[in-house]
Short mmCIF file of C-alpha atoms and ligand atoms in Angstrom, two decimals:
data_model
loop_
_atom_site.label_atom_id
_atom_site.label_comp_id
_atom_site.label_asym_id
_atom_site.label_seq_id
_atom_site.Cartn_x
_atom_site.Cartn_y
_atom_site.Cartn_z
CA UNK L 18 -165.76 159.36 -13.16
CA UNK L 19 -161.71 159.29 -13.38
CA UNK L 20 -161.09 160.73 -16.80
CA UNK L 21 -157.95 159.73 -18.45
CA UNK L 22 -156.18 162.45 -20.38
CA UNK L 23 -155.88 161.39 -24.02
CA UNK L 24 -151.92 161.15 -23.92
CA UNK L 25 -152.19 158.94 -20.96
CA UNK L 26 -154.62 156.24 -22.49
CA UNK L 27 -152.99 152.84 -23.03
CA UNK L 28 -150.32 152.71 -25.51
CA UNK L 29 -149.20 150.12 -27.69
CA UNK L 30 -146.97 149.20 -30.58
CA UNK L 31 -147.85 146.47 -33.26
CA UNK L 32 -145.74 145.23 -36.04
CA UNK L 33 -146.93 143.37 -38.97
CA UNK L 34 -144.73 140.47 -40.19
CA UNK L 35 -146.23 139.64 -43.36
CA UNK L 36 -144.60 136.38 -44.28
CA UNK L 37 -146.09 133.07 -44.39
CA UNK L 38 -144.65 129.61 -45.77
CA UNK L 39 -147.77 128.50 -47.54
CA UNK L 40 -151.28 130.26 -47.90
CA UNK L 41 -153.90 128.83 -45.93
CA UNK L 42 -157.10 128.53 -47.94
CA UNK L 43 -159.40 130.65 -46.00
CA UNK L 44 -156.98 133.54 -45.16
CA UNK L 45 -157.43 137.11 -46.23
CA UNK L 46 -154.94 138.97 -44.34
CA UNK L 47 -152.00 140.63 -45.98
CA UNK L 48 -149.15 138.47 -46.23
CA UNK L 49 -146.43 137.16 -49.06
CA UNK L 50 -145.51 133.50 -49.48
CA UNK L 51 -141.89 132.91 -48.45
CA UNK L 52 -138.96 133.44 -46.19
CA UNK L 53 -138.67 136.92 -44.37
CA UNK L 54 -136.34 139.12 -46.90
CA UNK L 55 -132.90 140.08 -45.79
CA UNK L 56 -133.17 143.32 -44.00
CA UNK L 57 -136.71 143.34 -42.78
CA UNK L 58 -135.71 143.87 -39.27
CA UNK L 59 -133.36 146.78 -40.31
CA UNK L 60 -136.41 148.45 -42.19
CA UNK L 61 -138.42 147.94 -39.26
CA UNK L 62 -136.01 149.83 -36.79
CA UNK L 63 -135.66 152.76 -39.70
CA UNK L 64 -139.59 153.16 -39.75
CA UNK L 65 -139.54 153.07 -35.78
CA UNK L 66 -136.65 155.55 -35.58
CA UNK L 67 -138.77 157.97 -37.86
CA UNK L 68 -142.32 157.58 -36.41
CA UNK L 69 -141.97 157.06 -32.75
CA UNK L 70 -142.58 160.57 -32.33
CA UNK L 71 -146.49 159.61 -32.85
CA UNK L 72 -146.67 157.73 -29.64
CA UNK L 73 -146.24 158.92 -26.04
CA UNK L 74 -143.98 156.53 -24.40
CA UNK L 75 -143.47 154.45 -22.74
CA UNK L 76 -145.90 151.93 -24.34
CA UNK L 77 -147.46 149.11 -22.13
CA UNK L 78 -147.96 146.48 -24.81
CA UNK L 79 -145.75 145.47 -28.01
CA UNK L 80 -147.48 143.08 -30.25
CA UNK L 81 -146.04 141.23 -33.42
CA UNK L 82 -148.68 139.73 -35.90
CA UNK L 83 -148.86 138.80 -39.45
CA UNK L 84 -148.35 136.75 -41.37
CA UNK L 85 -146.17 134.60 -39.28
CA UNK L 86 -143.86 136.48 -36.95
CA UNK L 87 -142.45 133.32 -35.54
CA UNK L 88 -140.71 132.74 -39.19
CA UNK L 89 -138.46 135.45 -38.07
CA UNK L 90 -135.65 133.90 -35.88
CA UNK L 91 -135.32 134.08 -32.27
CA UNK L 92 -132.09 136.74 -32.88
CA UNK L 93 -134.19 138.74 -35.05
CA UNK L 94 -137.16 138.96 -32.83
CA UNK L 95 -134.82 139.78 -29.87
CA UNK L 96 -133.43 142.80 -31.82
CA UNK L 97 -137.17 144.00 -32.39
CA UNK L 98 -137.81 143.80 -28.75
CA UNK L 99 -134.39 145.51 -27.89
CA UNK L 100 -135.24 148.27 -30.33
CA UNK L 101 -138.80 149.05 -28.81
CA UNK L 102 -137.50 149.04 -25.42
CA UNK L 103 -135.15 151.99 -26.12
CA UNK L 104 -138.37 154.10 -27.03
CA UNK L 105 -139.72 152.88 -23.92
CA UNK L 106 -141.78 149.79 -22.70
CA UNK L 107 -143.28 149.48 -19.00
CA UNK L 108 -141.28 147.08 -16.93
CA UNK L 109 -144.47 144.78 -16.74
CA UNK L 110 -145.33 145.44 -20.60
CA UNK L 111 -146.94 142.73 -22.45
CA UNK L 112 -144.92 141.63 -25.26
CA UNK L 113 -146.67 139.19 -27.52
CA UNK L 114 -146.44 137.66 -30.68
CA UNK L 115 -148.02 135.19 -33.04
CA UNK L 116 -146.61 131.76 -33.73
CA UNK L 117 -147.26 128.80 -35.73
CA UNK L 118 -146.89 125.56 -34.34
CA UNK L 119 -144.63 124.35 -36.96
CA UNK L 120 -141.99 126.92 -36.25
CA UNK L 121 -141.89 126.10 -32.41
CA UNK L 122 -139.48 123.86 -30.46
CA UNK L 123 -138.05 124.12 -27.01
CA UNK L 124 -135.24 125.95 -28.18
CA UNK L 125 -137.41 128.49 -29.70
CA UNK L 126 -139.75 128.90 -26.82
CA UNK L 127 -136.80 129.40 -24.64
CA UNK L 128 -135.25 131.71 -26.91
CA UNK L 129 -138.61 133.98 -26.90
CA UNK L 130 -138.63 133.83 -22.99
CA UNK L 131 -135.03 135.35 -23.03
CA UNK L 132 -136.00 137.82 -25.59
CA UNK L 133 -138.50 139.45 -23.24
CA UNK L 134 -141.60 137.95 -24.81
CA UNK L 135 -144.11 137.28 -22.25
CA UNK L 136 -147.21 135.77 -24.33
CA UNK L 137 -147.54 134.14 -27.33
CA UNK L 138 -150.37 133.56 -29.50
CA UNK L 139 -150.82 129.85 -31.54
CA UNK L 140 -152.39 129.66 -34.71
CA UNK L 141 -153.59 126.33 -33.50
CA UNK L 142 -157.15 126.50 -35.16
CA UNK L 143 -157.84 123.06 -33.80
CA UNK L 144 -156.56 119.81 -32.40
CA UNK L 145 -158.66 117.75 -34.58
CA UNK L 146 -156.75 116.40 -37.62
CA UNK L 147 -160.06 116.20 -39.67
CA UNK L 148 -160.81 119.87 -39.07
CA UNK L 149 -156.73 120.63 -39.70
CA UNK L 150 -157.07 118.96 -43.03
CA UNK L 151 -160.02 120.66 -44.14
CA UNK L 152 -158.35 123.89 -43.48
CA UNK L 153 -155.52 123.06 -45.27
CA UNK L 154 -153.04 123.82 -42.12
CA UNK L 155 -149.53 122.52 -42.06
CA UNK L 156 -149.60 121.29 -38.79
CA UNK L 157 -151.34 117.98 -37.23
CA UNK L 158 -152.72 117.56 -33.81
CA UNK L 159 -149.09 115.78 -32.31
CA UNK L 160 -147.50 119.05 -33.62
CA UNK L 161 -149.86 121.26 -32.16
CA UNK L 162 -149.68 120.00 -28.73
CA UNK L 163 -145.94 119.67 -28.59
CA UNK L 164 -145.74 123.45 -29.34
CA UNK L 165 -148.51 124.24 -26.70
CA UNK L 166 -146.16 122.32 -24.54
CA UNK L 167 -142.76 123.82 -25.03
CA UNK L 168 -144.24 127.24 -25.16
CA UNK L 169 -145.91 126.41 -21.65
CA UNK L 170 -142.85 125.05 -20.25
CA UNK L 171 -140.65 128.23 -21.27
CA UNK L 172 -143.05 130.11 -18.89
CA UNK L 173 -144.65 132.09 -21.64
CA UNK L 174 -148.41 133.18 -21.28
CA UNK L 175 -150.10 130.91 -23.91
CA UNK L 176 -153.28 131.45 -25.87
CA UNK L 177 -154.59 129.81 -28.94
CA UNK L 178 -156.67 130.86 -32.09
CA UNK L 179 -159.37 128.20 -33.00
CA UNK L 180 -161.73 128.19 -35.91
CA UNK L 181 -165.12 127.13 -35.17
CA UNK L 182 -168.14 126.07 -37.50
CA UNK L 183 -166.08 124.07 -39.95
CA UNK L 184 -168.52 121.85 -42.05
CA UNK L 185 -168.71 118.32 -41.42
CA UNK L 186 -166.72 118.92 -37.86
CA UNK L 187 -167.88 116.43 -35.05
CA UNK L 188 -170.54 118.01 -32.94
CA UNK L 189 -167.91 117.57 -29.88
CA UNK L 190 -165.25 118.99 -31.44
CA UNK L 191 -165.47 121.93 -29.53
CA UNK L 192 -165.63 120.22 -26.18
CA UNK L 193 -162.52 118.07 -27.07
CA UNK L 194 -160.48 121.09 -28.29
CA UNK L 195 -161.13 122.87 -25.13
CA UNK L 196 -160.39 120.31 -22.75
CA UNK L 197 -157.18 119.57 -24.49
CA UNK L 198 -155.91 123.33 -24.78
CA UNK L 199 -156.79 124.06 -21.19
CA UNK L 200 -155.22 120.55 -20.00
CA UNK L 201 -151.94 121.94 -22.14
CA UNK L 202 -151.90 124.92 -19.53
CA UNK L 203 -153.42 127.47 -22.13
CA UNK L 204 -155.12 130.35 -20.46
CA UNK L 205 -156.65 132.38 -23.45
CA UNK L 206 -158.68 131.06 -26.53
CA UNK L 207 -159.89 133.17 -29.31
CA UNK L 208 -162.53 131.59 -31.06
CA UNK L 209 -163.60 132.51 -34.73
CA UNK L 210 -166.24 131.25 -36.79
CA UNK L 211 -164.85 130.46 -40.17
CA UNK L 212 -165.96 132.88 -42.70
CA UNK L 213 -165.59 132.72 -46.37
CA UNK L 214 -163.47 135.62 -47.86
CA UNK L 215 -164.11 136.76 -51.16
CA UNK L 216 -161.05 136.38 -53.23
CA UNK L 217 -159.72 133.31 -51.01
CA UNK L 218 -158.69 129.93 -52.60
CA UNK L 219 -161.37 128.69 -50.44
CA UNK L 220 -164.01 130.22 -52.50
CA UNK L 221 -162.74 128.26 -55.70
CA UNK L 222 -162.64 125.06 -53.49
CA UNK L 223 -166.08 125.31 -52.63
CA UNK L 224 -167.09 126.35 -56.09
CA UNK L 225 -165.35 123.29 -57.61
CA UNK L 226 -167.38 120.99 -55.13
CA UNK L 227 -164.12 120.27 -53.29
CA UNK L 228 -165.29 121.81 -49.84
CA UNK L 229 -168.71 121.61 -48.55
CA UNK L 230 -170.58 125.07 -48.07
CA UNK L 231 -171.04 126.36 -44.45
CA UNK L 232 -174.14 126.16 -43.04
CA UNK L 233 -175.19 129.18 -40.77
CA UNK L 234 -177.22 127.44 -38.45
CA UNK L 235 -174.43 124.82 -37.51
CA UNK L 236 -171.98 127.73 -37.12
CA UNK L 237 -174.45 129.38 -34.71
CA UNK L 238 -174.68 126.37 -32.70
CA UNK L 239 -170.97 125.65 -32.63
CA UNK L 240 -170.38 129.30 -31.23
CA UNK L 241 -173.21 128.89 -28.76
CA UNK L 242 -171.59 125.59 -27.85
CA UNK L 243 -168.52 127.26 -27.45
CA UNK L 244 -169.80 129.99 -25.15
CA UNK L 245 -171.76 127.50 -23.10
CA UNK L 246 -168.73 125.14 -22.67
CA UNK L 247 -165.84 127.29 -21.98
CA UNK L 248 -166.74 128.64 -18.51
CA UNK L 249 -166.61 124.90 -17.31
CA UNK L 250 -162.81 124.94 -18.36
CA UNK L 251 -162.17 128.35 -16.51
CA UNK L 252 -162.49 130.44 -19.62
CA UNK L 253 -164.79 133.62 -19.21
CA UNK L 254 -166.00 135.37 -22.42
CA UNK L 255 -164.41 139.07 -22.45
CA UNK L 256 -164.75 139.84 -25.85
CA UNK L 257 -166.98 138.85 -28.62
CA UNK L 258 -164.50 135.96 -29.82
CA UNK L 259 -162.41 135.71 -26.83
CA UNK L 260 -162.22 133.90 -23.29
CA UNK L 261 -159.52 133.96 -20.86
CA UNK L 262 -158.82 132.70 -17.14
CA UNK L 263 -159.10 135.82 -15.12
CA UNK L 264 -156.22 137.73 -15.49
CA UNK L 265 -154.88 136.48 -18.69
CA UNK L 266 -156.79 138.49 -21.08
CA UNK L 267 -154.73 140.04 -23.84
CA UNK L 268 -153.98 143.67 -22.84
CA UNK L 269 -153.13 144.62 -26.47
CA UNK L 270 -156.19 143.52 -28.18
CA UNK L 271 -158.17 145.16 -25.22
CA UNK L 272 -156.29 148.28 -26.28
CA UNK L 273 -158.01 148.07 -29.53
CA UNK L 274 -161.52 148.05 -28.24
CA UNK L 275 -160.57 150.56 -25.07
CA UNK L 276 -159.70 153.72 -27.49
CA UNK L 277 -156.01 153.03 -26.75
CA UNK L 278 -153.09 154.41 -28.87
CA UNK L 279 -151.22 152.17 -30.96
CA UNK L 280 -148.29 152.80 -33.54
CA UNK L 281 -148.68 150.40 -36.42
CA UNK L 282 -145.13 149.24 -37.91
CA UNK L 283 -144.24 147.31 -41.08
CA UNK L 284 -146.29 147.06 -44.11
CA UNK L 285 -150.06 146.83 -44.02
CA UNK L 286 -149.79 148.05 -40.41
CA UNK L 287 -152.75 150.18 -38.92
CA UNK L 288 -152.06 152.85 -36.17
CA UNK L 289 -154.54 154.77 -34.28
CA UNK L 290 -154.63 158.06 -32.15
CA UNK L 291 -157.25 160.32 -30.46
CA UNK L 292 -156.00 163.92 -30.63
CA UNK L 293 -156.87 166.55 -27.97
CA UNK L 294 -159.34 168.01 -30.24
CA UNK L 295 -161.16 164.55 -29.85
CA UNK L 296 -160.86 163.42 -33.35
CA UNK L 297 -159.88 159.86 -34.04
CA UNK L 298 -157.39 159.60 -36.44
CA UNK L 299 -156.11 156.32 -38.32
CA UNK L 300 -153.08 155.55 -40.46
CA UNK L 301 -152.69 152.60 -42.66
CA UNK L 302 -149.36 151.70 -44.44
CA UNK L 303 -149.25 150.44 -47.83
CA UNK L 304 -149.73 146.70 -48.02
CA UNK L 305 -146.96 146.27 -50.47
CA UNK L 306 -143.73 144.94 -49.01
CA UNK L 307 -141.38 146.23 -51.89
CA UNK L 308 -142.89 149.76 -51.86
CA UNK L 309 -142.46 149.71 -48.00
CA UNK L 310 -138.81 148.16 -48.06
CA UNK L 311 -137.87 150.73 -50.80
CA UNK L 312 -138.37 153.46 -48.10
CA UNK L 313 -140.02 152.37 -44.88
CA UNK L 314 -140.05 156.01 -43.62
CA UNK L 315 -141.70 157.65 -46.43
CA UNK L 316 -143.96 154.59 -47.84
CA UNK L 317 -147.26 155.62 -48.84
CA UNK L 318 -150.00 155.52 -46.18
CA UNK L 319 -153.58 156.11 -46.13
CA UNK L 320 -154.69 158.81 -43.47
CA UNK L 321 -158.34 159.20 -41.95
CA UNK L 322 -159.67 161.67 -39.61
CA UNK L 323 -163.00 161.39 -38.31
CA UNK L 324 -164.99 164.07 -36.74
CA UNK L 325 -165.85 163.98 -32.94
CA UNK L 326 -169.40 162.69 -33.55
CA UNK L 327 -168.08 159.74 -35.82
CA UNK L 328 -165.16 159.23 -33.74
CA UNK L 329 -167.78 158.85 -30.74
CA UNK L 330 -170.06 156.17 -32.86
CA UNK L 331 -167.09 154.14 -33.59
CA UNK L 332 -166.01 154.25 -29.95
CA UNK L 333 -169.24 152.95 -28.61
CA UNK L 334 -169.31 150.41 -31.66
CA UNK L 335 -166.08 148.72 -30.98
CA UNK L 336 -166.04 149.45 -27.00
CA UNK L 337 -169.22 147.25 -26.90
CA UNK L 338 -167.14 144.24 -28.21
CA UNK L 339 -165.41 144.03 -24.54
CA UNK L 340 -168.27 142.37 -22.86
CA UNK L 341 -166.70 142.59 -19.35
CA UNK L 342 -165.30 146.47 -19.46
CA UNK L 343 -168.31 147.59 -21.72
CA UNK L 344 -168.83 151.47 -22.55
CA UNK L 345 -169.51 154.38 -20.66
CA UNK L 346 -170.85 156.64 -23.70
CA UNK L 347 -170.76 159.86 -21.81
CA UNK L 348 -167.22 159.33 -20.71
CA UNK L 349 -166.41 158.54 -24.31
CA UNK L 350 -168.05 161.73 -25.34
CA UNK L 351 -165.97 163.64 -22.86
CA UNK L 352 -162.76 162.04 -24.81
CA UNK L 353 -164.09 163.06 -28.29
CA UNK L 354 -165.13 166.52 -27.00
CA UNK L 355 -168.71 165.95 -28.26
CA UNK L 356 -171.99 164.64 -26.52
CA UNK L 357 -173.79 161.49 -27.09
CA UNK L 358 -176.76 162.22 -29.98
CA UNK L 359 -180.15 160.82 -29.29
CA UNK L 360 -179.76 158.33 -32.34
CA UNK L 361 -176.92 156.64 -30.38
CA UNK L 362 -179.13 156.49 -27.45
CA UNK L 363 -181.93 154.86 -29.26
CA UNK L 364 -179.94 152.63 -31.03
CA UNK L 365 -178.50 151.34 -27.52
CA UNK L 366 -182.12 151.40 -26.33
CA UNK L 367 -183.32 149.02 -28.92
CA UNK L 368 -180.65 146.71 -28.29
CA UNK L 369 -181.08 146.68 -24.77
CA UNK L 370 -184.76 145.96 -25.46
CA UNK L 371 -183.84 143.04 -27.41
CA UNK L 372 -181.79 141.59 -25.05
CA UNK L 373 -178.47 142.09 -26.66
CA UNK L 374 -177.00 144.81 -24.54
CA UNK L 375 -177.56 145.41 -20.56
CA UNK L 376 -176.69 148.72 -18.61
CA UNK L 377 -175.43 149.21 -14.96
CA UNK L 378 -177.07 152.88 -14.35
CA UNK L 379 -175.27 155.13 -12.14
CA UNK L 380 -177.47 155.34 -9.01
CA UNK L 381 -177.10 159.24 -8.97
CA UNK L 382 -178.60 159.54 -12.72
CA UNK L 383 -181.92 158.24 -11.77
CA UNK L 384 -184.00 155.44 -13.29
CA UNK L 385 -183.75 156.63 -17.24
CA UNK L 386 -181.31 156.93 -19.85
CA UNK L 387 -180.47 159.49 -22.64
CA UNK L 388 -182.83 162.23 -23.96
CA UNK L 389 -186.68 161.28 -23.45
CA UNK L 390 -185.86 158.60 -20.94
CA UNK L 391 -185.45 161.14 -18.02
CA UNK L 392 -182.32 162.67 -18.03
CA UNK L 393 -178.50 162.29 -18.99
CA UNK L 394 -177.35 158.66 -19.22
CA UNK L 395 -174.51 157.21 -17.01
CA UNK L 396 -173.26 153.76 -16.33
CA UNK L 397 -171.76 150.94 -18.62
CA UNK L 398 -173.30 149.36 -21.39
CA UNK L 399 -172.23 145.79 -22.01
CA UNK L 400 -173.31 143.18 -24.80
CA UNK L 401 -174.77 140.33 -23.16
CA UNK L 402 -174.02 136.73 -23.99
CA UNK L 403 -176.68 137.02 -26.48
CA UNK L 404 -175.76 140.12 -27.70
CA UNK L 405 -172.21 138.66 -28.55
CA UNK L 406 -173.94 136.61 -31.12
CA UNK L 407 -175.49 139.64 -32.84
CA UNK L 408 -172.29 142.01 -32.23
CA UNK L 409 -171.90 143.09 -35.70
CA UNK L 410 -175.73 143.90 -36.28
CA UNK L 411 -175.54 146.06 -32.87
CA UNK L 412 -172.12 147.87 -34.17
CA UNK L 413 -173.77 148.73 -37.51
CA UNK L 414 -176.83 150.24 -35.76
CA UNK L 415 -174.51 152.20 -33.72
CA UNK L 416 -172.35 153.34 -36.26
CA UNK L 417 -175.25 154.08 -38.31
CA UNK L 418 -177.14 156.37 -35.67
CA UNK L 419 -176.61 159.57 -37.07
CA UNK L 420 -178.66 162.54 -35.88
CA UNK L 421 -180.36 164.63 -38.44
CA UNK L 422 -178.71 167.69 -37.59
CA UNK L 423 -175.32 165.98 -36.90
S1 SF4 C 511 -153.77 131.90 -41.60
FE1 SF4 C 511 -152.09 133.00 -40.61
S2 SF4 C 511 -150.45 131.21 -41.35
FE2 SF4 C 511 -152.08 131.09 -42.76
S3 SF4 C 511 -151.78 132.35 -44.67
FE3 SF4 C 511 -153.32 133.56 -43.03
S4 SF4 C 511 -151.65 134.67 -41.86
FE4 SF4 C 511 -150.68 132.56 -43.05
#
């Protein structure tokens, strides 16, 4: 087994750009309605300068999310890339951002490429006008298609986010969306089942009878239909909500599931590191724009340090989300300077017996897994296609698998 030293695991930078033109009814991300405030990029540069020592450079990925990063103009986006390159980005780094269709035209798309972006993830949600209207999005199908074409023509690796399981959507809506986006040259699709988050305007709209309630069975059917149909379009599921043509997976998102380190900049951003003593450490910068802007270097932040056993449970629970890579619990235990306790093995075994997880056993370790099953486990545990539908439950079981003595 090749172990990767902590400091040499994948490393990335995330920048949270917390501005949106308007509020989408279903959204519970952190953002402010309006244009980016003057001096935002200068504040990012100050924060990056002060905190760059948290990461071992160079980084392999840079990702701008939000909010709506595409609301920053090309010049400001280019300044951000230049700034991060100054600290160190691999020559073949993935440099990605989220864009909304209404911000994209040909000049913007070519400007992104010239600024060093390699990848764009479009907040498309659907190419069905009825679904877009239901969700309260600002773009329609024509605008969405034009944005995809412009980004693909500019030479960017283009992905889209879709929301499935929207009440009243046509049964064939998933098929139509898949066919159209793949036809346009999209190589990556994230498909999220619509969730009604507390405190969002959608809750009020449903309460007032202006939107229909979601139906759990219909949502499960929509997700399963997506799983069934995507492979025919060359899209393979590699994460609970992500499908890609081989080689076009998101390296930055994989870094989250595979215990990579990331420096999170901007208000509301999370950072994550594994220290040499095996503890996972997380930092969450205040999600208040004005407080952050007043002093981006010393803005309030919550810090969380997990003991090695907790760090390991989290590594297994999150890592399982990567359906292709899966997790090797024994290797993760070495990363976190601990051992895999019996309760974690029992949780994994229970998931395997339900058909939610499969395991490739290392031939050298014999037929059993874990204590009581014939010896120490080796091999990779992966969610199955069925397990992807129950991923949250499997993760909950693993996170809660605390040994009496631990
Ligand atoms: S869904 Fe995206 S564009 Fe809409 S409010 Fe949320 S972050 Fe902004």
